[in-house]
């Protein structure tokens, strides 16, 4: 298997609310495919998709998960690396103004960078970070 991630799909409780958060609040560009049941966003070399959590449970063949609450901690985070501390602060402020909950304010990290976390409307964690040689652009 070639090491590559093509699409990250988040099972969300309210597709319309999450679409507005990512499209209007964070400014993610929508990809035209999908229709009313799934939203795709173009994120450089990968895509982010939003899918109703119940529809995702059905799609993967686990209808027993339909109607279950989102876990408090999903057990992973999505990283968004930027070029400067000021940009970390700006992205976290933008996410908060779009309705995100700040899970951890930006601060110096143990690994020599500067990072903070926000949670989207369904609690999916995004880390915004800079420093310590982290790639800012997937082509770097």
PDB file of C-alpha atoms in Angstrom:
ATOM      1  CA  UNK A   1       0.000   0.000   0.000  1.00  0.00           C
ATOM      2  CA  UNK A   2       1.307   3.426  -0.929  1.00  0.00           C
ATOM      3  CA  UNK A   3       1.348   5.698   2.157  1.00  0.00           C
ATOM      4  CA  UNK A   4      -1.273   8.306   1.314  1.00  0.00           C
ATOM      5  CA  UNK A   5      -4.476   9.731   2.744  1.00  0.00           C
ATOM      6  CA  UNK A   6      -6.991  10.855   0.127  1.00  0.00           C
ATOM      7  CA  UNK A   7     -10.067  11.814   2.142  1.00  0.00           C
ATOM      8  CA  UNK A   8     -10.794  12.270   5.829  1.00  0.00           C
ATOM      9  CA  UNK A   9     -14.487  11.766   6.586  1.00  0.00           C
ATOM     10  CA  UNK A  10     -16.031  13.117   9.766  1.00  0.00           C
ATOM     11  CA  UNK A  11     -19.331  11.641  10.928  1.00  0.00           C
ATOM     12  CA  UNK A  12     -21.249  14.692  12.135  1.00  0.00           C
ATOM     13  CA  UNK A  13     -24.492  15.100  14.041  1.00  0.00           C
ATOM     14  CA  UNK A  14     -25.825  17.990  11.917  1.00  0.00           C
ATOM     15  CA  UNK A  15     -24.521  18.115   8.332  1.00  0.00           C
ATOM     16  CA  UNK A  16     -25.897  21.590   7.568  1.00  0.00           C
ATOM     17  CA  UNK A  17     -24.396  23.117  10.745  1.00  0.00           C
ATOM     18  CA  UNK A  18     -21.008  21.521  10.128  1.00  0.00           C
ATOM     19  CA  UNK A  19     -21.011  22.552   6.466  1.00  0.00           C
ATOM     20  CA  UNK A  20     -21.628  26.171   7.489  1.00  0.00           C
ATOM     21  CA  UNK A  21     -18.853  25.962  10.114  1.00  0.00           C
ATOM     22  CA  UNK A  22     -16.216  24.713   7.665  1.00  0.00           C
ATOM     23  CA  UNK A  23     -17.391  26.584   4.544  1.00  0.00           C
ATOM     24  CA  UNK A  24     -18.434  29.948   5.951  1.00  0.00           C
ATOM     25  CA  UNK A  25     -16.588  30.021   9.272  1.00  0.00           C
ATOM     26  CA  UNK A  26     -13.216  28.596   8.231  1.00  0.00           C
ATOM     27  CA  UNK A  27     -13.429  29.408   4.520  1.00  0.00           C
ATOM     28  CA  UNK A  28     -12.829  25.858   3.244  1.00  0.00           C
ATOM     29  CA  UNK A  29     -13.608  25.598  -0.495  1.00  0.00           C
ATOM     30  CA  UNK A  30     -16.468  23.203  -1.302  1.00  0.00           C
ATOM     31  CA  UNK A  31     -15.940  20.543  -3.948  1.00  0.00           C
ATOM     32  CA  UNK A  32     -18.975  20.218  -6.231  1.00  0.00           C
ATOM     33  CA  UNK A  33     -19.553  16.457  -5.778  1.00  0.00           C
ATOM     34  CA  UNK A  34     -21.668  15.088  -2.970  1.00  0.00           C
ATOM     35  CA  UNK A  35     -25.132  16.531  -3.195  1.00  0.00           C
ATOM     36  CA  UNK A  36     -27.303  16.954  -0.114  1.00  0.00           C
ATOM     37  CA  UNK A  37     -26.073  13.943   1.855  1.00  0.00           C
ATOM     38  CA  UNK A  38     -22.327  14.623   2.002  1.00  0.00           C
ATOM     39  CA  UNK A  39     -20.128  17.715   1.755  1.00  0.00           C
ATOM     40  CA  UNK A  40     -16.608  17.610   0.313  1.00  0.00           C
ATOM     41  CA  UNK A  41     -13.949  20.280   0.872  1.00  0.00           C
ATOM     42  CA  UNK A  42     -10.728  20.619  -1.122  1.00  0.00           C
ATOM     43  CA  UNK A  43      -7.716  20.819   1.182  1.00  0.00           C
ATOM     44  CA  UNK A  44      -4.671  20.887  -1.083  1.00  0.00           C
ATOM     45  CA  UNK A  45      -3.727  17.254  -1.759  1.00  0.00           C
ATOM     46  CA  UNK A  46      -6.482  15.659   0.331  1.00  0.00           C
ATOM     47  CA  UNK A  47     -10.180  16.209   0.852  1.00  0.00           C
ATOM     48  CA  UNK A  48     -12.320  16.540   3.951  1.00  0.00           C
ATOM     49  CA  UNK A  49     -15.809  15.128   3.798  1.00  0.00           C
ATOM     50  CA  UNK A  50     -18.694  15.626   6.193  1.00  0.00           C
ATOM     51  CA  UNK A  51     -21.262  12.851   6.388  1.00  0.00           C
ATOM     52  CA  UNK A  52     -24.171  12.383   8.747  1.00  0.00           C
ATOM     53  CA  UNK A  53     -22.979  10.154  11.600  1.00  0.00           C
ATOM     54  CA  UNK A  54     -26.048   7.930  11.164  1.00  0.00           C
ATOM     55  CA  UNK A  55     -25.466   7.645   7.399  1.00  0.00           C
ATOM     56  CA  UNK A  56     -21.798   6.830   8.024  1.00  0.00           C
ATOM     57  CA  UNK A  57     -22.796   4.073  10.476  1.00  0.00           C
ATOM     58  CA  UNK A  58     -25.138   2.653   7.853  1.00  0.00           C
ATOM     59  CA  UNK A  59     -22.524   2.956   5.100  1.00  0.00           C
ATOM     60  CA  UNK A  60     -19.901   0.995   7.037  1.00  0.00           C
ATOM     61  CA  UNK A  61     -22.437  -1.663   7.980  1.00  0.00           C
ATOM     62  CA  UNK A  62     -22.792  -0.799  11.649  1.00  0.00           C
ATOM     63  CA  UNK A  63     -26.370   0.448  12.026  1.00  0.00           C
ATOM     64  CA  UNK A  64     -26.113  -0.223  15.784  1.00  0.00           C
ATOM     65  CA  UNK A  65     -24.172   3.069  16.010  1.00  0.00           C
ATOM     66  CA  UNK A  66     -27.076   5.074  14.578  1.00  0.00           C
ATOM     67  CA  UNK A  67     -28.419   7.531  17.103  1.00  0.00           C
ATOM     68  CA  UNK A  68     -25.532   7.079  19.529  1.00  0.00           C
ATOM     69  CA  UNK A  69     -23.976  10.239  20.954  1.00  0.00           C
ATOM     70  CA  UNK A  70     -20.631  11.514  19.741  1.00  0.00           C
ATOM     71  CA  UNK A  71     -17.818  10.498  22.107  1.00  0.00           C
ATOM     72  CA  UNK A  72     -16.367  13.260  24.282  1.00  0.00           C
ATOM     73  CA  UNK A  73     -12.894  12.576  22.885  1.00  0.00           C
ATOM     74  CA  UNK A  74     -12.546  10.987  19.464  1.00  0.00           C
ATOM     75  CA  UNK A  75      -8.991   9.836  20.103  1.00  0.00           C
ATOM     76  CA  UNK A  76      -7.315  11.708  17.251  1.00  0.00           C
ATOM     77  CA  UNK A  77      -6.719  15.231  16.027  1.00  0.00           C
ATOM     78  CA  UNK A  78      -6.292  16.827  12.631  1.00  0.00           C
ATOM     79  CA  UNK A  79      -3.276  19.132  12.325  1.00  0.00           C
ATOM     80  CA  UNK A  80      -3.166  22.404  10.407  1.00  0.00           C
ATOM     81  CA  UNK A  81       0.391  23.721  10.237  1.00  0.00           C
ATOM     82  CA  UNK A  82       1.098  27.371   9.568  1.00  0.00           C
ATOM     83  CA  UNK A  83       4.177  29.562   9.108  1.00  0.00           C
ATOM     84  CA  UNK A  84       4.123  31.707  12.267  1.00  0.00           C
ATOM     85  CA  UNK A  85       2.892  32.145  15.820  1.00  0.00           C
ATOM     86  CA  UNK A  86       0.727  35.050  14.662  1.00  0.00           C
ATOM     87  CA  UNK A  87      -0.914  32.785  12.103  1.00  0.00           C
ATOM     88  CA  UNK A  88      -1.599  30.141  14.787  1.00  0.00           C
ATOM     89  CA  UNK A  89      -3.329  32.794  16.869  1.00  0.00           C
ATOM     90  CA  UNK A  90      -5.281  34.116  13.862  1.00  0.00           C
ATOM     91  CA  UNK A  91      -6.539  30.683  12.789  1.00  0.00           C
ATOM     92  CA  UNK A  92      -7.626  29.794  16.317  1.00  0.00           C
ATOM     93  CA  UNK A  93      -9.418  33.152  16.640  1.00  0.00           C
ATOM     94  CA  UNK A  94     -11.144  32.561  13.282  1.00  0.00           C
ATOM     95  CA  UNK A  95     -12.286  29.110  14.397  1.00  0.00           C
ATOM     96  CA  UNK A  96     -13.600  30.493  17.684  1.00  0.00           C
ATOM     97  CA  UNK A  97     -15.535  33.244  15.909  1.00  0.00           C
ATOM     98  CA  UNK A  98     -17.020  30.551  13.630  1.00  0.00           C
ATOM     99  CA  UNK A  99     -18.328  28.687  16.680  1.00  0.00           C
ATOM    100  CA  UNK A 100     -15.458  26.378  17.631  1.00  0.00           C
ATOM    101  CA  UNK A 101     -14.674  25.665  21.264  1.00  0.00           C
ATOM    102  CA  UNK A 102     -11.067  26.395  22.210  1.00  0.00           C
ATOM    103  CA  UNK A 103      -9.819  23.131  23.704  1.00  0.00           C
ATOM    104  CA  UNK A 104      -6.324  24.438  24.467  1.00  0.00           C
ATOM    105  CA  UNK A 105      -5.152  28.014  23.906  1.00  0.00           C
ATOM    106  CA  UNK A 106      -2.007  28.393  21.821  1.00  0.00           C
ATOM    107  CA  UNK A 107       1.210  28.091  23.819  1.00  0.00           C
ATOM    108  CA  UNK A 108       4.789  26.887  23.540  1.00  0.00           C
ATOM    109  CA  UNK A 109       4.977  23.093  23.212  1.00  0.00           C
ATOM    110  CA  UNK A 110       7.329  20.500  24.685  1.00  0.00           C
ATOM    111  CA  UNK A 111       8.553  19.661  21.152  1.00  0.00           C
ATOM    112  CA  UNK A 112       9.752  23.195  20.424  1.00  0.00           C
ATOM    113  CA  UNK A 113       6.786  24.545  18.531  1.00  0.00           C
ATOM    114  CA  UNK A 114       3.787  26.730  19.245  1.00  0.00           C
ATOM    115  CA  UNK A 115       0.308  25.197  19.056  1.00  0.00           C
ATOM    116  CA  UNK A 116      -3.277  25.282  20.236  1.00  0.00           C
ATOM    117  CA  UNK A 117      -6.406  23.183  19.716  1.00  0.00           C
ATOM    118  CA  UNK A 118      -9.997  23.925  18.813  1.00  0.00           C
ATOM    119  CA  UNK A 119     -12.965  21.575  18.642  1.00  0.00           C
ATOM    120  CA  UNK A 120     -15.471  21.797  15.783  1.00  0.00           C
ATOM    121  CA  UNK A 121     -19.254  21.634  16.466  1.00  0.00           C
ATOM    122  CA  UNK A 122     -19.036  17.832  16.907  1.00  0.00           C
ATOM    123  CA  UNK A 123     -15.938  17.887  19.074  1.00  0.00           C
ATOM    124  CA  UNK A 124     -13.414  16.883  16.398  1.00  0.00           C
ATOM    125  CA  UNK A 125     -10.074  18.345  17.473  1.00  0.00           C
ATOM    126  CA  UNK A 126      -7.930  20.491  15.194  1.00  0.00           C
ATOM    127  CA  UNK A 127      -4.389  21.374  16.217  1.00  0.00           C
ATOM    128  CA  UNK A 128      -3.010  24.594  14.761  1.00  0.00           C
ATOM    129  CA  UNK A 129       0.783  24.581  15.012  1.00  0.00           C
ATOM    130  CA  UNK A 130       4.046  26.108  13.852  1.00  0.00           C
ATOM    131  CA  UNK A 131       7.731  25.468  14.432  1.00  0.00           C
ATOM    132  CA  UNK A 132      10.176  22.595  14.882  1.00  0.00           C
ATOM    133  CA  UNK A 133      10.441  21.951  11.152  1.00  0.00           C
ATOM    134  CA  UNK A 134       6.771  21.078  10.660  1.00  0.00           C
ATOM    135  CA  UNK A 135       5.631  21.224   7.042  1.00  0.00           C
ATOM    136  CA  UNK A 136       3.413  24.172   6.224  1.00  0.00           C
ATOM    137  CA  UNK A 137       2.736  23.123   2.641  1.00  0.00           C
ATOM    138  CA  UNK A 138       2.284  19.479   1.604  1.00  0.00           C
ATOM    139  CA  UNK A 139       4.812  20.016  -1.197  1.00  0.00           C
ATOM    140  CA  UNK A 140       7.593  20.962   1.265  1.00  0.00           C
TER     141      UNK A 140
END
